[in-house]
């Protein structure tokens, strides 16, 4: 389908629901914003994506192992990682436009306006005084500029005090005193300021209070960092080595829309690769290349991917890039690759008092390893596959079909076995075949409706092969195999069905392209 099609996302949403891929969560109660359930076909596709990642990342790399850490972690984990402090945004809503803003950003924008006025005064004076102009002297003596600077200092001081003492009433009063209005509605009709942390918190046990507050993890990575030493020691791992995991993460996203692209409960597939300090940028480049290859091997279209290198790096990173995918809403982040230095392990050392180091026998010394991370959202990957796969086709006879051209190795159902009629022993023959295949391939049996209608149903869920059992089958044990993409049908001996499926849906072949 053409990308940037406004309707494409809508079509995918309704197709996903109609065909058992994705349902809005608790839909009978009108759903819950930004949470979704995976249906009978969705869970198969999701599991296949996980398997493709797990095999490529863990089982095919002798120096990468997997773990499955708990969602709940000791609260200090999130203090050390910076999430308790850095995930905190003071938010305010404008009641008329219903737009939500970060309160500190509104105030900072206001300060920027005053700074603009200072810059104007400076420019005017520079023009007036020419070569004799001394900017430092001017800004420290000019009455108007000094006034502006005092104003800025007072605003900053008041805002900082409001943040430090959590006096959000004064934060709101500051916004009102500064006459800050909503750029959308133009009004000053504000709600109270509320502190908003992207982490979900809950109470451990029955005792309320700060000491028992724990968080739902906002990323899976910290479960890896806190287990660094356990894995390194128990697995006798030598640098460089990696630890991978797939699991749920939770973020109380402020703006949660665009279907499964941004959810409040989602799944991540993350790998932390521990390296010798100094080697990290080489490994960063290698992982960028390897991860892009993993994506492109799927054949969703090489032009659908691009790197976006970060120019503004987080304070702990010395290189970072996103792999962006051309979603129906345009190019957006699908995966992040970050060189995180020794930030996380050192922070956990400092907060736990435990050494998280590696003894390098060559250097004969201990050091904290550096880390290169690859982090991909499983649900975003699901959406990438689905948006590439969804196709509406007009056939030669003028009829239309919706087909999901899902890479066959990832398809939820690999084969449908269809008896041409419900009688004459054809259903029994079909079931006989399914009973042989079901150990190795996800197979569906369908006898309802005309054969053409049944093909369409399988096209709509992306089944790569349909096998039809007809009267001739009873005579010579041959069947027809229909290919989803070409719609070609060939008659082959029943024994060849397995070979066709093995060749046509092989995960091994996909992994070989990595
Ligand atoms: P964004 O800028 O889109 O919010 P991020 O930079 O916060 O993403 P990371 O913290 O790097 O994301 O998380 C790694 C990956 O996890 C992302 O590349 C994305 O695929 C996935 N991810 C992050 N937040 C969500 C979410 N709310 N819903 C679904 N997937 C998500």
Coordinates of C-alpha atoms and ligand atoms in Angstrom, one line a residue:
X1 CA 0.0 0.0 0.0
X2 CA 1.1 3.6 -0.6
X3 CA 2.6 5.0 2.5
X4 CA 1.5 8.2 4.1
X5 CA -2.0 7.2 3.3
X6 CA -4.2 8.8 6.0
X7 CA -6.6 6.0 5.7
X8 CA -4.1 3.2 5.8
X9 CA -3.7 3.3 9.6
X10 CA -7.5 3.3 10.0
X11 CA -7.8 0.3 7.6
X12 CA -5.1 -1.6 9.5
X13 CA -6.9 -0.9 12.8
X14 CA -10.2 -2.2 11.6
X15 CA -8.7 -5.1 9.7
X16 CA -6.7 -6.1 12.9
X17 CA -9.9 -6.2 14.9
X18 CA -12.0 -7.9 12.3
X19 CA -9.5 -10.7 11.8
X20 CA -8.4 -11.3 15.3
X21 CA -5.0 -9.6 15.4
X22 CA -5.6 -6.7 17.8
X23 CA -8.6 -5.7 20.0
X24 CA -8.9 -2.5 22.1
X25 CA -8.3 -3.6 25.7
X26 CA -11.5 -4.3 27.8
X27 CA -13.6 -3.2 24.9
X28 CA -16.9 -4.2 26.4
X29 CA -16.3 -1.3 28.8
X30 CA -15.4 1.0 25.9
X31 CA -11.7 0.2 26.1
X32 CA -8.8 1.7 27.9
X33 CA -6.8 4.4 26.3
X34 CA -3.5 3.2 24.7
X35 CA -3.9 -0.4 25.8
X36 CA -4.5 -3.2 23.4
X37 CA -5.1 -7.0 23.5
X38 CA -3.6 -9.3 20.9
X39 CA -6.1 -11.8 19.5
X40 CA -5.7 -15.3 18.2
X41 CA -3.8 -14.3 15.0
X42 CA -2.0 -11.4 16.7
X43 CA -0.4 -13.5 19.3
X44 CA 1.0 -15.9 16.7
X45 CA 2.5 -13.1 14.7
X46 CA 3.9 -11.5 17.8
X47 CA 5.4 -14.8 19.0
X48 CA 7.0 -15.3 15.6
X49 CA 8.6 -11.8 15.7
X50 CA 9.9 -12.6 19.1
X51 CA 11.3 -15.9 17.9
X52 CA 13.0 -14.3 15.0
X53 CA 14.6 -11.7 17.3
X54 CA 15.6 -14.2 20.0
X55 CA 17.2 -16.6 17.6
X56 CA 19.1 -13.9 15.7
X57 CA 20.2 -12.1 18.9
X58 CA 20.6 -14.9 21.5
X59 CA 20.8 -18.3 20.0
X60 CA 22.9 -17.5 17.0
X61 CA 25.5 -15.5 18.9
X62 CA 27.7 -17.5 21.2
X63 CA 28.6 -14.5 23.3
X64 CA 25.0 -13.4 24.0
X65 CA 22.7 -14.9 26.5
X66 CA 19.1 -14.2 27.5
X67 CA 17.4 -13.6 30.8
X68 CA 13.8 -12.9 32.0
X69 CA 13.9 -10.5 34.9
X70 CA 10.9 -9.5 37.1
X71 CA 8.8 -6.4 36.2
X72 CA 9.0 -5.2 39.8
X73 CA 12.4 -4.2 40.9
X74 CA 13.9 -2.6 44.0
X75 CA 12.8 1.1 44.0
X76 CA 16.4 2.3 44.3
X77 CA 17.0 0.8 40.8
X78 CA 14.9 3.7 39.4
X79 CA 16.7 6.3 41.5
X80 CA 20.0 5.0 40.2
X81 CA 18.8 4.9 36.5
X82 CA 17.6 8.5 36.8
X83 CA 14.0 7.6 36.1
X84 CA 12.7 8.8 39.5
X85 CA 14.1 12.3 38.9
X86 CA 14.3 12.6 35.2
X87 CA 10.9 11.2 34.3
X88 CA 9.2 13.9 36.3
X89 CA 7.3 16.5 34.4
X90 CA 5.2 19.2 35.9
X91 CA 2.1 19.4 33.7
X92 CA -0.7 21.9 33.2
X93 CA -3.8 21.8 31.0
X94 CA -5.5 24.7 29.3
X95 CA -9.2 24.2 30.0
X96 CA -10.4 25.8 26.8
X97 CA -8.1 24.2 24.2
X98 CA -7.8 21.0 26.3
X99 CA -4.1 21.1 25.4
X100 CA -1.5 19.8 27.9
X101 CA 1.8 21.5 28.5
X102 CA 4.9 21.1 30.6
X103 CA 4.5 23.9 33.1
X104 CA 8.3 24.5 33.2
X105 CA 8.4 24.7 29.4
X106 CA 5.7 27.4 29.4
X107 CA 7.7 29.4 31.9
X108 CA 10.9 28.9 30.0
X109 CA 9.3 30.1 26.8
X110 CA 8.3 33.2 28.6
X111 CA 11.8 33.7 29.8
X112 CA 13.0 33.2 26.3
X113 CA 10.8 36.1 25.2
X114 CA 12.4 38.4 27.9
X115 CA 15.8 37.3 26.7
X116 CA 14.7 38.3 23.2
X117 CA 14.0 41.8 24.5
X118 CA 17.5 42.0 26.0
X119 CA 19.0 40.9 22.8
X120 CA 17.1 43.7 21.0
X121 CA 18.4 46.3 23.4
X122 CA 21.9 45.0 22.9
X123 CA 21.6 45.1 19.2
X124 CA 20.2 48.6 19.3
X125 CA 23.0 49.8 21.5
X126 CA 25.7 48.1 19.4
X127 CA 24.5 50.0 16.4
X128 CA 24.4 53.3 18.3
X129 CA 27.9 53.0 19.9
X130 CA 29.7 51.3 17.0
X131 CA 33.2 50.1 17.6
X132 CA 33.2 51.7 21.1
X133 CA 30.4 49.3 22.2
X134 CA 31.3 47.2 25.3
X135 CA 28.5 44.6 25.6
X136 CA 29.5 43.4 29.1
X137 CA 29.4 46.9 30.5
X138 CA 26.2 47.7 28.7
X139 CA 24.3 44.6 30.0
X140 CA 25.4 45.2 33.6
X141 CA 24.7 48.9 33.6
X142 CA 21.8 49.7 31.3
X143 CA 18.7 50.2 33.4
X144 CA 16.2 48.5 31.1
X145 CA 18.5 45.4 30.6
X146 CA 19.2 45.1 34.3
X147 CA 15.5 45.3 34.9
X148 CA 14.9 42.4 32.5
X149 CA 17.7 40.4 34.0
X150 CA 16.3 40.8 37.5
X151 CA 12.9 39.8 36.2
X152 CA 14.3 36.6 34.7
X153 CA 16.3 35.8 37.9
X154 CA 13.2 36.3 40.0
X155 CA 11.1 34.0 37.8
X156 CA 13.8 31.3 37.8
X157 CA 14.1 31.5 41.5
X158 CA 10.4 31.2 42.1
X159 CA 10.0 28.3 39.7
X160 CA 13.0 26.4 41.2
X161 CA 11.5 26.9 44.7
X162 CA 8.1 25.7 43.5
X163 CA 9.8 22.6 42.1
X164 CA 12.1 22.0 45.1
X165 CA 9.3 22.4 47.6
X166 CA 6.7 20.8 45.3
X167 CA 4.6 23.9 45.8
X168 CA 2.5 23.5 42.6
X169 CA 0.0 26.0 43.7
X170 CA 2.7 28.7 43.4
X171 CA 3.8 27.2 40.1
X172 CA 0.3 27.9 38.8
X173 CA 0.3 31.3 40.4
X174 CA 3.6 32.1 38.7
X175 CA 2.1 31.2 35.3
X176 CA -0.9 33.4 36.0
X177 CA 1.2 36.3 37.3
X178 CA 3.3 36.2 34.1
X179 CA 0.1 36.4 32.1
X180 CA 1.1 33.3 30.1
X181 CA -1.7 32.3 27.7
X182 CA -2.3 29.1 25.7
X183 CA -0.9 29.5 22.2
X184 CA -3.9 27.5 20.9
X185 CA -6.9 29.0 22.6
X186 CA -5.3 32.3 23.6
X187 CA -6.9 31.9 27.1
X188 CA -5.4 31.9 30.6
X189 CA -7.9 29.4 31.9
X190 CA -5.4 26.9 33.4
X191 CA -5.9 23.8 35.6
X192 CA -3.7 23.2 38.6
X193 CA -0.1 22.1 38.0
X194 CA 0.5 18.4 38.6
X195 CA 3.6 16.5 38.9
X196 CA 3.7 13.8 36.3
X197 CA 6.1 10.9 36.3
X198 CA 6.0 8.6 33.3
X199 CA 6.4 5.6 35.6
X200 CA 3.4 3.8 37.0
X201 CA 3.7 3.3 40.8
X202 CA 2.0 1.0 43.2
X203 CA 2.3 -0.2 46.8
X204 CA 4.2 -3.2 47.8
X205 CA 2.3 -5.2 50.4
X206 CA -0.3 -3.6 52.6
X207 CA 1.7 -0.7 54.1
X208 CA 1.2 2.6 52.5
X209 CA 3.9 5.3 52.3
X210 CA 7.0 6.2 50.4
X211 CA 9.1 3.3 51.6
X212 CA 6.8 0.8 50.0
X213 CA 6.3 2.5 46.7
X214 CA 7.4 0.4 43.8
X215 CA 7.3 1.0 40.0
X216 CA 6.2 -0.9 37.0
X217 CA 9.5 -0.9 35.0
X218 CA 9.5 1.7 32.2
X219 CA 12.2 -0.3 30.3
X220 CA 13.5 -3.8 30.5
X221 CA 17.2 -2.7 30.4
X222 CA 17.6 -2.1 34.1
X223 CA 16.7 -5.8 34.8
X224 CA 19.8 -6.6 32.7
X225 CA 22.1 -4.1 34.4
X226 CA 21.3 -5.3 37.9
X227 CA 22.0 -8.9 36.8
X228 CA 25.2 -8.1 35.0
X229 CA 27.4 -9.7 37.6
X230 CA 25.1 -12.7 38.2
X231 CA 25.2 -13.6 34.5
X232 CA 28.9 -12.8 34.0
X233 CA 29.9 -14.9 36.9
X234 CA 27.5 -17.8 36.5
X235 CA 28.1 -18.0 32.8
X236 CA 31.9 -17.3 33.0
X237 CA 31.3 -14.6 30.4
X238 CA 34.3 -12.7 28.9
X239 CA 34.0 -9.3 27.4
X240 CA 32.6 -8.5 24.9
X241 CA 29.3 -10.2 25.7
X242 CA 25.7 -9.4 25.7
X243 CA 22.5 -10.0 27.8
X244 CA 19.2 -9.9 26.1
X245 CA 15.6 -9.9 27.2
X246 CA 12.1 -9.6 25.9
X247 CA 9.4 -8.3 28.3
X248 CA 6.7 -5.8 29.2
X249 CA 7.4 -2.2 29.9
X250 CA 5.0 0.5 31.2
X251 CA 5.0 4.2 30.6
X252 CA 2.2 6.6 31.5
X253 CA 2.5 8.4 28.1
X254 CA 0.9 11.8 28.1
X255 CA 0.1 11.7 24.4
X256 CA -0.9 8.2 23.7
X257 CA -2.3 7.6 20.3
X258 CA -1.5 6.1 16.9
X259 CA -2.7 2.6 17.7
X260 CA 0.0 0.3 19.0
X261 CA 2.8 2.7 18.1
X262 CA 2.6 4.4 21.5
X263 CA 1.0 2.4 24.3
X264 CA 1.0 2.6 28.0
X265 CA 1.8 -1.1 28.3
X266 CA 4.1 -2.5 25.7
X267 CA 6.8 -5.0 25.0
X268 CA 10.5 -4.3 24.4
X269 CA 13.2 -6.6 23.0
X270 CA 16.5 -5.2 24.4
X271 CA 20.1 -6.3 24.4
X272 CA 22.9 -4.8 26.4
X273 CA 26.4 -5.5 25.0
X274 CA 29.2 -5.1 27.5
X275 CA 32.6 -4.1 26.0
X276 CA 36.0 -2.9 27.0
X277 CA 36.0 0.9 27.5
X278 CA 37.4 2.4 24.3
X279 CA 35.9 -0.3 22.1
X280 CA 32.4 0.9 22.3
X281 CA 32.2 3.0 19.2
X282 CA 33.4 0.2 17.0
X283 CA 30.7 -2.1 18.5
X284 CA 28.1 0.7 18.2
X285 CA 28.8 0.8 14.4
X286 CA 28.7 -3.0 14.2
X287 CA 25.4 -3.2 16.0
X288 CA 23.9 -0.5 13.9
X289 CA 24.8 -2.5 10.8
X290 CA 23.7 -5.9 12.2
X291 CA 20.3 -4.6 13.4
X292 CA 19.6 -2.9 10.0
X293 CA 20.4 -6.2 8.3
X294 CA 18.0 -8.0 10.6
X295 CA 15.2 -5.7 9.5
X296 CA 16.0 -5.7 5.8
X297 CA 16.2 -9.5 5.7
X298 CA 12.4 -9.5 6.2
X299 CA 11.9 -7.9 2.8
X300 CA 9.5 -5.2 3.9
X301 CA 11.3 -2.8 1.5
X302 CA 14.8 -1.4 1.9
X303 CA 13.6 2.1 1.3
X304 CA 11.3 1.9 4.3
X305 CA 14.2 2.2 6.8
X306 CA 16.6 5.0 7.6
X307 CA 19.0 5.9 10.4
X308 CA 18.4 9.0 12.4
X309 CA 21.6 9.9 14.3
X310 CA 21.1 11.8 17.5
X311 CA 22.9 15.2 17.6
X312 CA 21.7 16.1 21.1
X313 CA 23.0 13.2 23.2
X314 CA 21.7 12.3 26.6
X315 CA 24.4 13.1 29.2
X316 CA 25.4 9.5 29.6
X317 CA 25.6 8.6 25.8
X318 CA 28.5 9.1 23.5
X319 CA 26.6 8.0 20.4
X320 CA 23.0 7.2 19.6
X321 CA 20.9 6.5 16.6
X322 CA 17.3 5.4 15.8
X323 CA 16.3 3.0 13.1
X324 CA 13.2 4.7 11.7
X325 CA 10.5 2.9 9.7
X326 CA 8.2 4.4 7.2
X327 CA 4.9 3.8 9.2
X328 CA 1.6 4.9 7.8
X329 CA 2.2 8.1 9.8
X330 CA 5.6 8.6 8.2
X331 CA 9.1 7.8 9.3
X332 CA 9.2 7.2 13.1
X333 CA 11.5 5.5 15.6
X334 CA 11.3 1.7 15.5
X335 CA 14.5 0.8 17.3
X336 CA 17.2 2.7 19.3
X337 CA 20.9 1.8 19.3
X338 CA 22.8 3.6 22.1
X339 CA 26.3 3.7 23.3
X340 CA 25.6 4.3 27.0
X341 CA 29.2 4.3 28.3
X342 CA 29.5 3.1 31.9
X343 CA 26.6 5.3 33.1
X344 CA 24.2 2.6 34.3
X345 CA 26.6 0.2 35.9
X346 CA 28.5 3.0 37.7
X347 CA 25.2 4.4 39.0
X348 CA 24.2 1.0 40.3
X349 CA 27.6 0.6 41.9
X350 CA 27.2 3.9 43.6
X351 CA 23.6 3.3 44.8
X352 CA 24.1 -0.4 45.9
X353 CA 27.7 -0.2 47.1
X354 CA 28.4 -3.4 45.1
X355 CA 31.2 -3.6 42.6
X356 CA 29.9 -4.2 39.1
X357 CA 33.2 -4.7 37.3
X358 CA 35.1 -7.1 35.0
X359 CA 38.5 -8.5 35.7
X360 CA 40.5 -8.2 32.5
X361 CA 43.2 -10.8 32.6
X362 CA 45.1 -9.2 29.8
X363 CA 45.2 -5.8 31.4
X364 CA 45.4 -7.4 34.9
X365 CA 42.9 -5.0 36.3
X366 CA 39.2 -4.4 37.1
X367 CA 37.0 -1.9 35.3
X368 CA 33.4 -1.1 34.7
X369 CA 32.5 -2.2 31.2
X370 CA 31.0 0.1 28.7
X371 CA 27.6 -0.7 27.1
X372 CA 26.1 -0.6 23.7
X373 CA 22.4 -1.2 23.7
X374 CA 19.9 -2.2 21.0
X375 CA 16.3 -1.6 22.0
X376 CA 13.3 -2.3 19.8
X377 CA 9.6 -2.1 20.6
X378 CA 7.9 -5.4 19.8
X379 CA 4.6 -3.7 19.2
X380 CA 6.1 -1.2 16.9
X381 CA 7.8 -4.0 15.0
X382 CA 4.3 -5.7 14.7
X383 CA 2.9 -2.5 13.3
X384 CA 5.8 -2.2 10.8
X385 CA 5.1 -5.8 9.6
X386 CA 1.4 -5.2 9.4
X387 CA 1.6 -1.9 7.5
X388 CA 4.0 -3.3 5.0
X389 CA 1.9 -6.5 4.6
X390 CA -1.6 -4.9 4.2
X391 CA -2.6 -4.8 0.5
X392 CA -5.8 -4.2 -1.3
X393 CA -5.7 -5.7 -4.8
X394 CA -8.0 -5.7 -7.8
X395 CA -7.8 -9.0 -9.5
X396 CA -8.0 -9.8 -13.2
X397 CA -11.7 -10.6 -13.0
X398 CA -12.4 -7.2 -11.4
X399 CA -12.9 -8.6 -7.9
X400 CA -11.1 -7.2 -5.0
X401 CA -9.1 -8.9 -2.3
X402 CA -7.4 -7.8 0.9
X403 CA -4.2 -9.7 1.5
X404 CA -1.6 -9.6 4.2
X405 CA 1.7 -10.3 2.5
X406 CA 3.3 -11.1 5.9
X407 CA 6.8 -12.6 5.5
X408 CA 5.9 -16.4 5.4
X409 CA 8.2 -17.2 8.3
X410 CA 6.3 -14.8 10.5
X411 CA 2.8 -15.7 9.3
X412 CA 0.4 -16.7 12.1
X413 CA -1.0 -19.7 10.1
X414 CA 1.4 -21.4 7.7
X415 CA -1.2 -23.6 5.9
X416 CA -4.9 -24.0 5.6
X417 CA -6.2 -27.4 4.6
X418 CA -9.6 -27.1 2.8
X419 CA -11.8 -30.0 1.7
X420 CA -13.6 -29.0 -1.5
X421 CA -16.9 -30.4 -0.1
X422 CA -18.1 -31.5 3.3
X423 CA -18.8 -35.0 2.2
X424 CA -17.4 -38.1 0.4
X425 CA -14.6 -38.5 2.9
X426 CA -12.9 -35.3 1.9
X427 CA -13.0 -33.8 5.5
X428 CA -11.4 -37.0 6.9
X429 CA -8.6 -36.8 4.3
X430 CA -8.0 -33.2 5.1
X431 CA -7.8 -33.9 8.9
X432 CA -5.4 -36.7 8.2
X433 CA -3.1 -34.2 6.5
X434 CA -3.4 -31.6 9.3
X435 CA -2.7 -34.3 11.9
X436 CA 0.6 -34.9 10.2
X437 CA 1.5 -31.3 9.7
X438 CA 0.5 -29.7 13.0
X439 CA 3.6 -30.8 14.8
X440 CA 5.7 -28.5 12.7
X441 CA 3.4 -26.0 11.2
X442 CA 0.5 -23.9 12.4
X443 CA -2.4 -25.3 10.4
X444 CA -6.1 -24.4 10.0
X445 CA -9.0 -26.5 8.9
X446 CA -11.9 -24.8 7.1
X447 CA -14.8 -26.4 5.3
X448 CA -17.4 -23.6 5.5
X449 CA -18.4 -21.6 2.3
X450 CA -17.3 -21.8 -1.3
X451 CA -13.6 -22.4 -1.8
X452 CA -13.0 -18.9 -3.2
X453 CA -14.4 -17.3 0.0
X454 CA -12.2 -19.6 2.1
X455 CA -9.1 -18.5 0.1
X456 CA -10.1 -14.8 0.8
X457 CA -10.3 -15.5 4.5
X458 CA -6.8 -17.0 4.5
X459 CA -5.5 -14.1 2.4
X460 CA -6.9 -11.7 5.0
X461 CA -4.9 -13.3 7.8
X462 CA -1.8 -13.8 5.7
X463 CA -1.7 -17.6 5.4
X464 CA 1.1 -18.3 2.8
X465 CA -0.4 -21.7 1.5
X466 CA -3.8 -23.2 1.1
X467 CA -4.0 -27.0 0.3
X468 CA -7.3 -28.1 -1.3
X469 CA -8.5 -31.7 -1.0
X470 CA -10.8 -32.8 -3.8
X471 CA -12.2 -35.9 -5.3
X472 CA -9.1 -36.5 -7.3
X473 CA -7.2 -36.6 -4.0
X474 CA -9.1 -39.8 -3.1
X475 CA -8.1 -41.4 -6.4
X476 CA -4.4 -40.5 -6.8
X477 CA -3.4 -38.8 -3.5
X478 CA -2.6 -35.4 -5.1
X479 CA -3.7 -32.0 -3.8
X480 CA -3.6 -28.5 -5.1
X481 CA -1.4 -26.0 -3.3
X482 CA -2.3 -22.3 -3.7
X483 CA 0.3 -19.6 -3.1
X484 CA -1.0 -16.6 -1.3
X485 CA 1.1 -14.0 -3.1
X486 CA 0.9 -15.3 -6.7
X487 CA -2.4 -17.0 -6.2
X488 CA -1.0 -19.8 -8.5
X489 CA -2.3 -23.3 -7.9
X490 CA -0.3 -26.4 -8.6
X491 CA -1.3 -30.0 -8.2
X492 CA 1.3 -32.1 -6.4
X493 CA 1.5 -35.4 -4.6
X494 CA 0.3 -35.1 -1.0
X495 CA 3.9 -35.9 0.3
X496 CA 5.2 -32.8 -1.3
X497 CA 3.1 -30.5 0.9
X498 CA 5.6 -30.7 3.7
X499 CA 8.5 -29.8 1.4
X500 CA 6.7 -26.8 0.0
X501 CA 5.9 -25.6 3.5
X502 CA 9.4 -26.2 4.7
X503 CA 10.9 -24.2 1.8
X504 CA 8.3 -21.5 1.7
X505 CA 8.0 -20.6 5.4
X506 CA 11.5 -21.3 6.6
X507 CA 12.7 -19.2 9.6
X508 CA 16.1 -20.7 9.0
X509 CA 16.4 -19.2 5.6
X510 CA 15.4 -15.9 7.0
X511 CA 18.0 -16.1 9.7
X512 CA 20.6 -17.1 7.1
X513 CA 20.1 -13.7 5.4
X514 CA 21.2 -12.0 8.7
Ligands
LIG1 P1 9.7 7.8 21.7 O1 10.7 8.9 21.5 O2 9.0 7.3 20.5 O3 8.8 8.0 22.9 P2 11.8 6.6 23.2 O4 13.0 7.2 22.6 O5 11.3 7.1 24.5 O6 10.6 6.5 22.1 P3 13.2 4.3 24.1 O7 13.2 4.7 25.5 O8 14.5 4.4 23.3 O9 12.0 5.0 23.3 O10 12.6 2.8 24.0 C1 13.1 1.9 23.0 C2 12.0 1.4 22.1 O11 10.9 1.0 22.8 C3 11.6 2.4 21.1 O12 12.4 2.4 20.0 C4 10.2 1.9 20.8 O13 10.2 1.0 19.7 C5 9.7 1.3 22.0 N1 8.8 2.1 22.8 C6 9.1 3.2 23.6 N2 8.0 3.7 24.1 C7 6.9 3.0 23.6 C8 5.5 3.1 23.7 N3 4.9 4.0 24.5 N4 4.7 2.2 23.0 C9 5.3 1.3 22.2 N5 6.6 1.2 22.1 C10 7.4 2.0 22.7

